[in-house]
Each structure stands twice: as C-alpha cells, then as structure tokens.
Amino acid sequence: MVFDKETQSRIDSWTSAEYDKDTVAEVQRLIDSGAETELVDSFYKNLEFGTGGLRGIMGVGSNRMNKYTIGKATQGLANYLKKEFLGQQIKVAVSYDSRNNSQVFGHLVADVFSANGIHVFLFDELRPTPVLSYAVRYYGCQGGVMLTASHNPKEYNGYKAYWNDGGQLVAPHDKNVIAEVDAIHSVSDIKFERRSENITLVGSEFDDLYIGANTQLSIHPEAVKENQGLKIVYSSIHGTGVTIVPKMLSAWGFNNVHIVEEQAKPDGNFPTVVYPNPEEEEAMSIAMRKGEELDADVVMATDPDADRVGVAVKNPQGTFQLLNGNQIGSLLVYYVLSSKKDKAELKENDYSVKTIVTTNLIREISDSFGVKCYETLTGFKFIGEVMTRLVGKENYLVGGEESYGFLIGDLVRDKDAVNSCAFIAEMTAYFKGKGKSLFDVLIDLYIAYGFYQEKLISLTKKGKAGAEEIKQMMVDLRENAPESLGGIAVKEIRDYERLEAYDVLTGTRSRIDLPKSDVLQFVTVDGDVISARPSGTEPKIKFYCSVKEVLPDRTSFSAVSEALENKVLRIMADIVKG
C-alpha cells in the first residue's frame, strides 16, 4: 500500500507509543489486512469544524471520532479560551446525547477541561442540544461542548463547540480554534487527567429552569387552556427529547400527550429506524401510524439531540402527511407574527431570520407584517450570530432553516426542537379553536402569498474520493453554469464563494454581503431558486429547489401542487448530475 506523505505520517504516528495499546493494535490490524481505503479515509486529513462542528465516523484515525481527536479538539479549545479570557476563571458546560460513546466522550471532554483548570458544568445524564446552549448562557460560561452527531447514522458521533453567547463557533473563533488544535503535535500535549474539584454535575433540576423560562414565551395560553386535551403524538426516535419534551408540553398545559413507546428508550443503535432523522418519512412512520390510530391533532418527532423536529398533520383527505421544514418554519413565523400583531405587541425593531436555502415565503410573511427578515448562510450558528450581534439593538422573534431547525424567542442561540414542540402544539391548539388544522392554515398562506414548493436532493459521496468528487462538481457548475434549468432561462447566478451576484440578462455584477461559503444559486426568469451546496457536516452535496405559483383558491390546491412538482422534477433533472 502506498499513501501520500501526510497520510503515511499520520498512520505512522498512530502506531507509536503515544497511543494506547488498543488503538495501536487496531491501526496495525488495518495495515495487516490491507484495508487501504479505510486507512486513507481514516488518516488523509484531520477532522475540521463545519457548519455543525466536529463530526465523523467513530473509530481510530485522525479523521475519526475517538479519544484522541476529541481530546485534541478539547485541548485546542481550552488553549484558545485561556488566551481569549486571560486572567478570568473560565467556565464551560458539557452535555451529550444518546449515541454510542456520547457519554464516554462527554466525560472525556470534561476531564480535559478540568485538567486545564477550567470549571465544567457537566450534565449527569443525557440532555438535548438546546438545553446545553441555555446552560452556557445561564451559568455565564465562556464556552460549551455538546457530544452529538445530530441526525446522522449510528456509526457517527460529533462535537459541537459553543462560545459564550450560547451559539456554535463562528468566525474568527472556529478557525482560531482549529489553529490551536493543529498546533498540538503530540498526545503528550493533551491533559487527560481529571480534576474532580473543577467539575460540577448538573441534574434534572436544571430542566425546571429551562422549562420555566420557556413557558413565559407562550403567546396564547388561553388557547392552550381551551384545548388542553389536544391529542398529541410524540416520538424522541431513541434520543434525548424524551427527557424533556413531555415535561415541557405538560408544563405548557397539554395533558393528552401520547409517547411512541417503541422509540422512547434512548439507544445509540436506533433500532427502529434506518436514519434517526425526522426529515425522513421512514423515521416518522411509527409515530404517524400511532397518530392515525388515535386520530391525533398533531404528530411530532425530534432527532437524537432534540434540535430538529418533524411534524405530520392531517391533509384535506384526512390522512396524515409530513410537513417539510420550509412549511413548518413558515407556519411558525406566521403564527408568531400574526399573534403578536393581534395582541398589538409587534415593535419596529422586531425581526425574523432565515437561511439562504430556506423558502422565501418566510420573507414574504415577515414583510407583510412590517417585520425585517435577515438572511444568513446555511447553518443555525449563523442565525445565532445575527441574534448576538443585534442584542440590545433589535428584537429577535422567530427564525429557522429548511432542515427542520427552528427557534422562537431568544433564550438560546441554537435551533431548539423542545421549544418548537411547545409552540407547534400551541399553534395547533390556537388554530383548532378557529376551526382550522395546520394544513388548512398552510393553504391559506399559499393563497395569500403564493404557493411555494421546495425539494431537496442529497448525493452521498463518502471518503477522500467522494470529497474530491464533490469539489469537482462545484468546479464544473462554476465553469459551466447552466443557461436554463427545466427549460426556464437562468437570469441570475449567485456565487457565495466569490461573494458575487451576476445578472445574466444585463451582464452586471454586484457584491453579496455575507461571509464566504461554497454555495451556488441560480435564479430563473420565473423566480425559481436552485442552490448547490456541499454539506458542512456530512459527506454529501445538496441541491435545493424552490418554485412558486399563484394559488387562486382551495379547490386548485391539488392541480397547482402537481404542476409545481413536475416543474421541480424537470429542474432537478437538469442540475443534479451523478
């Protein structure tokens, strides 16, 4: 087997005496068995922070999640925190989800921080990502870490790093932490020895603080009281949500919540699903069947770290249908803004936020209520960054992204499925009091603002070869930009890597005022928006398509929906190659 110089150097170092015997033995086994592809994928690079932090397959190697890569990342973060907050007593919060090894990794992270003289607030049991974000803010921490790989398959784990605002690391801190991590050249530079006096365990009593703060955000408590028997089905898909979502719904006033027992036990093997992702119909299928059996008003499910939520409601035919992330986000934005207006609580400095690949219906709704709508790069950390930047100047109300992440109110700086579940339930109760289902309200929005239909296609390209293929796909799109998509002429090309928007019709160029990101967008003469973006947390390239048409009345819904679906398929067939 012949490897490039850097890969070989990493392999050699991992067979040295610096590493424990089990690690060395596993690397040697891969070498002896001639596992060339696995060795390349495990050692060709170091794990890097993406839109969701450090994430990868568990196993030995510099590009895998293990004791040493997590220890190195934590030591680098500790070193950076000590430089940035020189002379201060540094505090961090640490939590973990239900994934295999998450608890072990969580305690490992706490050990390294404590060994560096940093005080750690460590959750004594698994808790969701939003609770960790709240803890960072509540305890006045300078940082935090959540051990989770979100909705990825069971072989993955991850490491979300947080700053003192409770949001995930953004520039310049993300790159600066990587520089500190890269400066660690020896395992001996990592302090693994736990100092118990620097660790405070956080118990379930913290749930009451988080839940109590959230209940104060309720907009229509009277609607909840009138419909407290609202029939809710909830699944945690073997994740952390079961620890707190039922308690949140109960505290909110809902007393008819049905837990999907088959998926209630936290389990990193996720035995009842292929992927623990509420975006997938397969992952929601058990909950939806229970919803049908019980004739529920709403079905909800959260991912393993409970920062994303999937929703199913009855359609006009009376069967449960999944809402996509754009639809859920649009409903939440409309509910919050319309309710605030009805109560005369909207202020001039209120705002909402969405990402560049999230439906423009959110912007249209916000505009109609005179509420400014900010747009950010993909990844909720950028929404959190806007929130932190505008503290004391403007008032955040609601925001979200198409990937099923939403946040109402500013208690945390990350997407929050626990908070969202409560608001989705309240929204369902409120509109039920008006004689409408959420699907009815969605159609109302389409009639008022236009029928938006979106589709996401993800292509998985694993390993080093896959990463190179994804890179080449983006190069090809830049060098050979399509003149039309689905038979519709492209009028504008937005390149977020070059921070330039090019008007094809006039030949003029304008600057995009956002940080650089490897994203391309094509806007057609019909106003369709098609985006291409390599994932920051998964070995995937993602293609997003959003189209719009007038919906004249409710009876036209099925016909317009079918026409839009056919248009999306034509467009996607043109842009998705491979």
CSV table of C-alpha atoms in Angstrom, one decimal, residues 220-376:
chain,number,residue,atom,x,y,z
A,220,HIS,CA,-51.8,32.3,23.5
A,221,PRO,CA,-52.0,30.5,26.9
A,222,GLU,CA,-55.8,30.9,26.8
A,223,ALA,CA,-55.9,28.8,23.6
A,224,VAL,CA,-53.9,26.0,25.3
A,225,LYS,CA,-56.3,26.1,28.3
A,226,GLU,CA,-59.3,25.8,26.0
A,227,ASN,CA,-57.7,22.9,24.1
A,228,GLN,CA,-55.6,21.3,26.8
A,229,GLY,CA,-56.9,17.9,25.7
A,230,LEU,CA,-55.3,18.4,22.3
A,231,LYS,CA,-54.3,15.0,21.1
A,232,ILE,CA,-50.5,15.0,20.6
A,233,VAL,CA,-48.3,12.1,19.5
A,234,TYR,CA,-44.6,12.5,20.2
A,235,SER,CA,-41.5,10.4,19.4
A,236,SER,CA,-38.0,11.0,20.5
A,237,ILE,CA,-36.6,8.5,18.0
A,238,HIS,CA,-34.4,6.9,20.7
A,239,GLY,CA,-32.9,10.3,21.5
A,240,THR,CA,-32.7,12.9,24.3
A,241,GLY,CA,-36.1,14.5,23.6
A,242,VAL,CA,-37.8,12.0,25.8
A,243,THR,CA,-36.0,13.5,28.8
A,244,ILE,CA,-37.7,16.9,28.5
A,245,VAL,CA,-40.2,17.4,25.6
A,246,PRO,CA,-43.1,15.6,27.5
A,247,LYS,CA,-42.3,17.7,30.6
A,248,MET,CA,-42.3,20.8,28.5
A,249,LEU,CA,-45.7,20.0,26.9
A,250,SER,CA,-47.1,19.2,30.4
A,251,ALA,CA,-45.8,22.5,31.8
A,252,TRP,CA,-47.3,24.3,28.9
A,253,GLY,CA,-50.7,22.9,29.8
A,254,PHE,CA,-51.1,19.9,27.4
A,255,ASN,CA,-52.4,16.8,29.2
A,256,ASN,CA,-53.1,14.4,26.3
A,257,VAL,CA,-49.6,13.6,25.1
A,258,HIS,CA,-49.0,10.1,23.7
A,259,ILE,CA,-45.4,8.9,23.7
A,260,VAL,CA,-44.3,6.5,21.0
A,261,GLU,CA,-43.1,3.8,23.4
A,262,GLU,CA,-41.3,1.8,20.7
A,263,GLN,CA,-38.9,4.7,20.2
A,264,ALA,CA,-38.9,6.1,23.8
A,265,LYS,CA,-35.8,4.4,25.1
A,266,PRO,CA,-32.6,6.2,24.4
A,267,ASP,CA,-30.5,3.9,22.2
A,268,GLY,CA,-27.5,4.8,20.0
A,269,ASN,CA,-28.2,1.9,17.7
A,270,PHE,CA,-31.6,3.5,16.7
A,271,PRO,CA,-33.1,0.0,16.3
A,272,THR,CA,-36.5,1.0,14.8
A,273,VAL,CA,-35.2,3.4,12.0
A,274,VAL,CA,-32.7,3.4,9.2
A,275,TYR,CA,-31.7,7.1,10.0
A,276,PRO,CA,-32.8,8.9,13.2
A,277,ASN,CA,-33.9,11.8,11.1
A,278,PRO,CA,-37.4,13.3,11.4
A,279,GLU,CA,-37.0,14.7,7.9
A,280,GLU,CA,-37.4,11.1,6.7
A,281,GLU,CA,-40.8,9.6,6.3
A,282,GLU,CA,-39.4,6.2,7.4
A,283,ALA,CA,-38.2,7.6,10.7
A,284,MET,CA,-41.7,9.2,11.3
A,285,SER,CA,-43.7,6.2,10.2
A,286,ILE,CA,-44.3,4.6,13.6
A,287,ALA,CA,-45.4,7.9,15.1
A,288,MET,CA,-47.7,8.6,12.1
A,289,ARG,CA,-49.3,5.2,12.5
A,290,LYS,CA,-50.0,6.0,16.1
A,291,GLY,CA,-51.4,9.3,15.1
A,292,GLU,CA,-53.8,7.6,12.7
A,293,GLU,CA,-54.9,5.1,15.4
A,294,LEU,CA,-55.5,7.8,17.9
A,295,ASP,CA,-56.9,10.3,15.5
A,296,ALA,CA,-54.4,12.8,16.8
A,297,ASP,CA,-54.4,16.5,16.2
A,298,VAL,CA,-50.6,16.6,15.5
A,299,VAL,CA,-47.7,14.2,15.4
A,300,MET,CA,-44.2,15.4,16.3
A,301,ALA,CA,-40.8,13.7,16.4
A,302,THR,CA,-37.3,15.0,17.4
A,303,ASP,CA,-33.9,13.9,16.3
A,304,PRO,CA,-31.3,12.4,18.8
A,305,ASP,CA,-30.1,15.7,20.3
A,306,ALA,CA,-33.6,17.3,20.0
A,307,ASP,CA,-32.7,20.3,18.0
A,308,ARG,CA,-34.7,19.3,14.9
A,309,VAL,CA,-38.4,18.5,14.8
A,310,GLY,CA,-40.6,16.7,12.2
A,311,VAL,CA,-44.3,17.3,12.1
A,312,ALA,CA,-47.2,15.4,10.5
A,313,VAL,CA,-50.8,16.7,10.3
A,314,LYS,CA,-54.0,15.7,8.5
A,315,ASN,CA,-54.3,16.8,4.9
A,316,PRO,CA,-57.7,17.6,3.3
A,317,GLN,CA,-58.2,13.9,2.5
A,318,GLY,CA,-58.0,13.2,6.3
A,319,THR,CA,-54.7,11.2,6.2
A,320,PHE,CA,-51.5,12.2,8.0
A,321,GLN,CA,-49.0,14.0,5.8
A,322,LEU,CA,-45.4,15.1,6.7
A,323,LEU,CA,-44.8,18.8,6.5
A,324,ASN,CA,-41.3,19.8,5.3
A,325,GLY,CA,-39.0,22.2,7.1
A,326,ASN,CA,-40.0,25.1,4.9
A,327,GLN,CA,-43.7,24.6,5.7
A,328,ILE,CA,-43.1,24.2,9.4
A,329,GLY,CA,-41.0,27.3,9.6
A,330,SER,CA,-43.5,29.3,7.5
A,331,LEU,CA,-46.3,28.3,9.8
A,332,LEU,CA,-44.3,29.2,12.9
A,333,VAL,CA,-43.3,32.6,11.5
A,334,TYR,CA,-46.9,33.4,10.6
A,335,TYR,CA,-48.3,32.2,13.9
A,336,VAL,CA,-45.8,34.3,15.9
A,337,LEU,CA,-46.1,37.4,13.8
A,338,SER,CA,-49.9,37.4,13.3
A,339,SER,CA,-50.4,36.6,17.0
A,340,LYS,CA,-48.1,39.4,18.1
A,341,LYS,CA,-49.9,41.8,15.7
A,342,ASP,CA,-53.3,40.8,17.1
A,343,LYS,CA,-52.1,41.5,20.6
A,344,ALA,CA,-50.6,44.8,19.5
A,345,GLU,CA,-47.2,43.5,20.6
A,346,LEU,CA,-45.2,44.0,17.3
A,347,LYS,CA,-42.4,46.6,17.6
A,348,GLU,CA,-40.5,48.5,15.0
A,349,ASN,CA,-37.2,46.7,15.8
A,350,ASP,CA,-38.6,43.1,15.7
A,351,TYR,CA,-37.1,40.8,13.2
A,352,SER,CA,-37.1,37.2,11.9
A,353,VAL,CA,-34.2,35.2,10.3
A,354,LYS,CA,-33.9,32.5,7.7
A,355,THR,CA,-31.0,31.0,5.7
A,356,ILE,CA,-30.3,31.4,2.0
A,357,VAL,CA,-31.7,28.0,1.1
A,358,THR,CA,-34.8,28.4,3.2
A,359,THR,CA,-38.1,29.3,1.5
A,360,ASN,CA,-38.7,33.0,0.6
A,361,LEU,CA,-42.3,32.5,1.9
A,362,ILE,CA,-40.8,33.4,5.3
A,363,ARG,CA,-39.5,36.7,3.9
A,364,GLU,CA,-42.9,37.5,2.3
A,365,ILE,CA,-44.8,36.7,5.5
A,366,SER,CA,-42.4,38.9,7.5
A,367,ASP,CA,-42.6,41.8,5.0
A,368,SER,CA,-46.4,41.7,5.2
A,369,PHE,CA,-46.3,42.3,8.9
A,370,GLY,CA,-43.6,45.0,8.6
A,371,VAL,CA,-41.0,42.8,10.3
A,372,LYS,CA,-37.5,42.8,9.0
A,373,CYS,CA,-36.2,39.4,7.8
A,374,TYR,CA,-32.5,38.8,7.9
A,375,GLU,CA,-30.9,36.1,5.7
A,376,THR,CA,-27.8,34.1,6.7
